[in-house]
Coordinates of C-alpha atoms in Angstrom, one line a residue:
M18 CA 9.2 -14.6 -5.6
T19 CA 9.5 -17.9 -3.9
L20 CA 5.9 -18.4 -3.6
T21 CA 4.0 -20.2 -6.6
N22 CA 1.1 -18.1 -7.6
Q23 CA -1.2 -19.1 -10.2
K24 CA -3.1 -15.8 -10.6
T25 CA -2.1 -13.1 -13.0
T26 CA -1.4 -9.5 -11.9
E27 CA -4.5 -8.4 -13.3
D28 CA -6.4 -11.1 -11.4
I29 CA -4.8 -10.1 -8.1
A30 CA -5.7 -6.3 -8.6
L31 CA -9.4 -7.2 -9.2
G32 CA -9.2 -9.6 -6.2
I33 CA -7.8 -6.7 -4.0
R34 CA -10.7 -4.4 -5.0
R35 CA -13.4 -6.9 -4.5
R36 CA -12.0 -8.0 -1.1
V37 CA -12.1 -4.5 0.1
F38 CA -15.5 -4.0 -1.3
F39 CA -16.7 -7.0 0.7
H40 CA -15.3 -5.8 3.7
T41 CA -16.5 -2.1 3.5
M42 CA -20.1 -3.5 2.9
K43 CA -19.8 -5.8 5.9
H44 CA -18.5 -3.3 8.3
N45 CA -20.7 -0.3 7.1
G46 CA -17.3 1.6 6.0
G47 CA -13.9 1.3 4.9
Y48 CA -10.7 2.6 3.1
L49 CA -12.5 1.9 -0.2
S50 CA -10.9 4.4 -2.6
Q51 CA -7.6 3.4 -1.6
A52 CA -8.1 -0.1 -3.2
C53 CA -9.5 1.7 -6.4
S54 CA -6.3 3.7 -6.7
A55 CA -3.6 1.3 -5.3
A56 CA -4.6 -2.1 -6.6
E57 CA -2.5 -2.4 -9.7
S58 CA 0.6 -0.9 -8.2
L59 CA 0.4 -3.3 -5.1
A60 CA -0.6 -6.3 -7.2
L61 CA 2.4 -5.8 -9.4
L62 CA 4.7 -5.3 -6.4
Y63 CA 3.7 -8.4 -4.8
N64 CA 3.4 -10.6 -7.8
E65 CA 6.4 -9.4 -10.0
L66 CA 8.6 -6.7 -8.6
L67 CA 9.5 -7.7 -5.1
T68 CA 11.9 -10.5 -4.3
L69 CA 10.6 -11.9 -1.1
G70 CA 11.0 -15.3 0.7
A71 CA 8.2 -17.3 2.2
P72 CA 6.4 -15.8 5.1
T73 CA 7.9 -16.5 8.6
L74 CA 4.7 -15.9 10.4
P75 CA 1.5 -17.9 10.5
K76 CA -1.1 -17.3 7.8
V77 CA -3.7 -16.8 10.4
P78 CA -2.4 -13.6 12.0
L79 CA -1.2 -13.7 15.7
P80 CA -2.7 -11.7 18.4
F81 CA -0.7 -8.6 19.7
R82 CA 2.4 -9.6 21.6
G83 CA 3.6 -6.3 22.8
V84 CA 5.9 -3.7 21.4
P85 CA 9.4 -4.9 20.4
S86 CA 12.0 -4.5 23.2
A87 CA 15.1 -6.4 24.5
H88 CA 12.7 -7.6 27.4
N89 CA 9.9 -8.9 25.0
P90 CA 11.2 -11.8 23.1
D91 CA 7.6 -12.8 21.9
A92 CA 7.1 -9.4 20.0
F93 CA 7.2 -9.6 16.2
T94 CA 6.8 -7.1 13.2
G95 CA 4.5 -7.7 10.2
A96 CA 7.4 -7.8 8.1
G97 CA 7.2 -11.6 8.6
Y98 CA 4.6 -11.7 5.8
H99 CA 7.3 -10.6 3.5
G100 CA 9.5 -13.5 4.5
P101 CA 12.9 -13.5 6.2
F102 CA 15.5 -10.7 6.3
A103 CA 18.3 -12.0 4.1
P104 CA 20.9 -10.0 2.0
E105 CA 19.2 -11.5 -1.3
Y106 CA 15.7 -10.6 -0.4
D107 CA 14.0 -7.1 -0.8
R108 CA 12.5 -5.2 2.0
F109 CA 9.2 -3.4 1.5
F110 CA 8.0 -0.5 3.6
I111 CA 4.4 0.7 3.6
S112 CA 4.2 4.4 4.5
P113 CA 0.6 5.2 4.5
A114 CA -0.7 3.2 7.5
H115 CA -4.3 3.9 6.5
Y116 CA -3.8 1.7 3.4
A117 CA -3.6 -1.3 5.8
L118 CA -6.8 -3.1 4.6
V119 CA -5.6 -2.9 1.0
I120 CA -2.2 -4.4 2.0
Y121 CA -4.0 -7.2 3.9
S122 CA -6.2 -7.9 0.9
A123 CA -2.9 -8.1 -1.4
L124 CA -1.3 -10.5 1.0
I125 CA -4.3 -12.6 1.0
E126 CA -4.7 -12.6 -2.9
T127 CA -1.0 -13.6 -3.3
G128 CA -1.2 -16.4 -0.9
R129 CA 1.0 -14.8 2.0
M130 CA -2.1 -14.6 4.4
D131 CA -5.0 -16.8 5.2
E132 CA -8.1 -16.5 3.1
N133 CA -10.2 -15.5 6.4
A134 CA -7.5 -13.2 7.9
L135 CA -9.7 -10.3 7.7
D136 CA -12.0 -11.8 10.3
H137 CA -9.5 -10.5 12.8
F138 CA -9.7 -7.1 11.5
N139 CA -9.7 -4.3 14.2
K140 CA -10.4 -6.8 17.1
D141 CA -9.4 -6.0 20.6
G142 CA -5.9 -7.7 21.1
G143 CA -5.4 -8.5 17.7
S144 CA -2.6 -7.4 15.1
V145 CA -4.8 -6.6 12.0
E146 CA -5.4 -3.2 12.8
M147 CA -7.3 -0.5 10.9
I148 CA -4.3 1.9 10.9
G149 CA -1.5 -0.4 10.6
A150 CA 1.4 -0.7 13.1
E151 CA 4.8 -2.4 13.2
H152 CA 2.9 -5.6 14.3
S153 CA 0.3 -5.6 11.5
P154 CA 0.7 -8.0 8.7
G155 CA 3.0 -6.4 5.9
M156 CA 4.0 -3.7 8.2
E157 CA 7.8 -3.5 9.3
V158 CA 7.5 -0.1 11.3
T159 CA 5.0 2.3 12.5
T160 CA 4.7 4.9 9.8
G161 CA 2.1 7.3 11.3
S162 CA 2.1 10.2 11.3
L163 CA 2.4 10.4 7.6
A164 CA 5.6 10.8 5.9
Q165 CA 7.9 8.7 8.1
G166 CA 8.2 5.7 6.0
L167 CA 10.4 7.0 3.2
S168 CA 13.1 8.2 5.8
M169 CA 13.3 4.8 7.6
A170 CA 13.4 2.9 4.3
A171 CA 16.2 5.2 3.2
G172 CA 18.3 4.5 6.1
V173 CA 17.9 0.6 5.6
A174 CA 18.7 1.1 1.9
W175 CA 21.9 3.1 2.6
A176 CA 23.0 0.5 5.2
R177 CA 22.3 -2.2 2.6
K178 CA 24.1 -0.4 -0.1
R179 CA 27.2 0.0 2.2
R180 CA 27.1 -3.8 2.9
Q181 CA 26.9 -4.4 -0.9
E182 CA 23.8 -6.4 -0.3
P183 CA 21.8 -7.3 -3.6
G184 CA 18.3 -6.9 -2.3
K185 CA 16.5 -3.7 -2.9
V186 CA 14.4 -1.6 -0.5
W187 CA 11.0 -0.6 -1.9
V188 CA 8.6 2.0 -0.5
Y189 CA 4.8 2.6 -1.0
M190 CA 3.8 6.1 -0.5
S191 CA 0.8 8.3 -0.8
D192 CA 0.9 11.7 -2.6
G193 CA -0.3 13.5 0.5
E194 CA 3.1 12.7 2.2
F195 CA 4.6 15.4 -0.1
Q196 CA 2.9 17.9 2.0
E197 CA 5.2 17.1 4.8
G198 CA 8.7 18.6 5.0
Q199 CA 10.2 15.4 6.1
T200 CA 9.5 13.8 2.7
W201 CA 11.5 16.6 0.9
E202 CA 14.4 16.3 3.4
C203 CA 14.7 12.7 2.7
L204 CA 14.7 13.3 -1.2
A205 CA 17.7 15.6 -0.8
A206 CA 19.4 13.1 1.3
I207 CA 18.9 9.9 -0.9
A208 CA 19.9 11.9 -4.0
Y209 CA 23.0 13.2 -2.4
H210 CA 24.1 9.9 -1.2
G211 CA 23.3 8.2 -4.4
I212 CA 21.1 5.5 -2.6
D213 CA 20.3 3.7 -5.8
N214 CA 19.0 0.5 -4.3
L215 CA 15.9 2.3 -3.3
R216 CA 12.6 2.2 -5.2
V217 CA 9.6 4.3 -4.5
I218 CA 6.1 4.1 -5.7
V219 CA 3.8 6.9 -4.9
D220 CA 0.0 6.6 -5.3
V221 CA -0.9 10.0 -6.8
N222 CA -4.7 9.9 -6.2
R223 CA -4.9 13.7 -5.5
Q224 CA -7.2 13.3 -2.6
Q225 CA -6.9 13.4 1.2
C226 CA -9.0 13.3 4.4
D227 CA -10.2 17.0 3.9
G228 CA -11.1 16.4 0.1
A229 CA -9.3 17.1 -3.1
M230 CA -5.6 17.8 -2.5
S231 CA -6.0 21.1 -4.8
S232 CA -8.4 22.5 -2.3
V233 CA -6.1 21.8 0.8
L234 CA -2.4 22.2 -0.3
D235 CA -1.8 21.7 -4.0
L236 CA 1.5 20.2 -5.1
G237 CA 1.8 21.7 -8.3
D238 CA 4.1 19.9 -11.0
L239 CA 5.0 17.0 -8.6
A240 CA 7.1 15.3 -11.1
A241 CA 9.1 18.4 -11.9
R242 CA 9.7 19.2 -8.2
V243 CA 10.7 15.5 -7.4
S244 CA 13.0 15.4 -10.5
S245 CA 14.8 18.7 -9.3
F246 CA 16.4 17.0 -6.4
G247 CA 18.4 14.7 -8.5
V248 CA 16.4 11.6 -8.3
T249 CA 15.2 9.4 -11.2
C250 CA 11.4 10.2 -11.5
R251 CA 8.9 8.5 -13.8
S252 CA 5.4 9.7 -14.0
V253 CA 3.1 7.2 -15.5
D254 CA -0.5 5.9 -15.4
G255 CA -0.9 3.9 -12.2
H256 CA -3.6 1.6 -13.7
D257 CA -1.5 0.7 -16.7
L258 CA 0.5 -2.4 -15.5
D259 CA 2.9 -2.1 -18.6
A260 CA 3.8 1.5 -18.0
L261 CA 4.4 0.5 -14.3
R262 CA 6.7 -2.4 -15.3
L263 CA 8.7 -0.2 -17.7
A264 CA 9.1 2.6 -15.0
A265 CA 10.1 -0.2 -12.3
N266 CA 13.0 -1.3 -14.7
S267 CA 14.2 2.3 -15.5
A268 CA 16.6 2.8 -12.6
E269 CA 19.9 4.7 -13.2
P270 CA 23.3 4.2 -11.5
E271 CA 23.8 6.2 -8.3
K272 CA 20.1 7.7 -8.5
P273 CA 17.2 6.6 -6.3
L274 CA 14.0 5.8 -8.5
V275 CA 10.7 7.3 -7.6
I276 CA 7.6 6.3 -9.5
L277 CA 4.6 8.8 -9.6
A278 CA 1.7 6.4 -10.2
N279 CA -1.1 8.7 -11.3
T280 CA -4.4 7.2 -10.2
S281 CA -8.1 7.6 -9.8
P282 CA -9.7 7.0 -6.4
F283 CA -12.7 5.5 -8.1
Q284 CA -11.0 3.4 -10.6
G285 CA -13.0 0.1 -11.1
M286 CA -15.9 1.6 -9.0
N287 CA -17.1 4.6 -10.9
F288 CA -20.1 4.9 -8.7
L289 CA -17.8 6.3 -6.1
K290 CA -17.5 9.4 -8.1
K291 CA -20.7 10.7 -6.9
R292 CA -18.9 11.2 -3.6
F293 CA -15.7 12.7 -4.9
P294 CA -13.9 14.3 -3.3
R295 CA -15.0 13.0 -0.1
L296 CA -13.6 9.4 -0.7
H297 CA -10.8 9.3 1.9
Y298 CA -13.0 6.9 4.1
V299 CA -16.2 5.6 2.9
R300 CA -19.2 5.3 5.4
F301 CA -22.9 5.1 4.8
K302 CA -25.5 7.5 6.2
S303 CA -28.3 5.4 5.8
A304 CA -29.3 1.7 4.9
E305 CA -30.7 2.9 1.6
E306 CA -27.5 4.6 0.8
R307 CA -25.5 1.4 1.4
L308 CA -27.8 -0.8 -0.4
E309 CA -27.6 1.6 -3.6
M310 CA -23.8 1.6 -3.5
Q311 CA -23.7 -2.1 -2.9
A312 CA -25.8 -3.0 -5.8
A313 CA -23.9 -0.4 -8.3
L314 CA -20.3 -1.5 -7.1
A315 CA -21.2 -5.1 -7.1
A316 CA -22.4 -4.8 -10.8
E317 CA -19.1 -3.1 -11.8
L318 CA -16.8 -5.6 -9.9
G319 CA -18.9 -8.6 -11.3
I320 CA -20.0 -9.6 -8.1
D321 CA -23.5 -11.3 -7.3
P322 CA -24.9 -8.9 -4.3
A323 CA -26.4 -12.1 -2.8
Q324 CA -22.7 -13.4 -1.9
I325 CA -22.2 -10.3 0.2
E326 CA -22.1 -11.6 3.9
G327 CA -24.3 -9.3 6.1
A328 CA -26.0 -7.6 3.2

């Protein structure tokens, strides 16, 4: 990291959850459970694991300037918040675009984006979108429909390996992407080509839009299935920072590294368990329901409810 950050990784993880909570309460809904499951792994990535330069985009996000093309010199990608492209720096691909709010919060907590950047969230003409696109902060490419991010990152990693660049390529995925055939095709390819500069962290929270994954399309023993392709696969507690650190440093020569971060979609906000498995997007049916959840979650997160704007 080239940015000086006085926060611990634990503090950043808590800050991510608090920031997404504030936003969800203010806007009567949000991707709240993703902050519960992903906070530790994203905090660790941005604060310890990724080698990134200083951001090349303003801390206050720019408005949308059109899609990249040879005829649009003003276009940009959100990868600018990860710093410049250079051989010594890592690249970071966010595959589940609906985690955008959590990514924005991580960028703010680590000093890469302005404290008030979420004021631009989901505004017409803005780049801070609810579902991240290539111009959204932290996003290098458009990755929806799900399961496209790994393949695009793999291509970049293969090219960097052939150029003998020291920087790694990291990918953040959700477990739902293993319900897509493209993910398995990519695993076969990266193992066959020995793309060992590729690092993948998967948020295994076992939930999706339609409910628990076990009720939609169960993945079975995901660790065994992933390992069978010939990659190095580590399955760990996704809320245990020491376990994540050990896994991140356990890569083997000529093998991509896949870390299955087993997580809870209500970690740090146990009140959400009442809604499980309907947690993909949290919205309130009444003012009473919102106030009940606001009070319960604020207490769990150590927040004074009176501080919540618009409460």
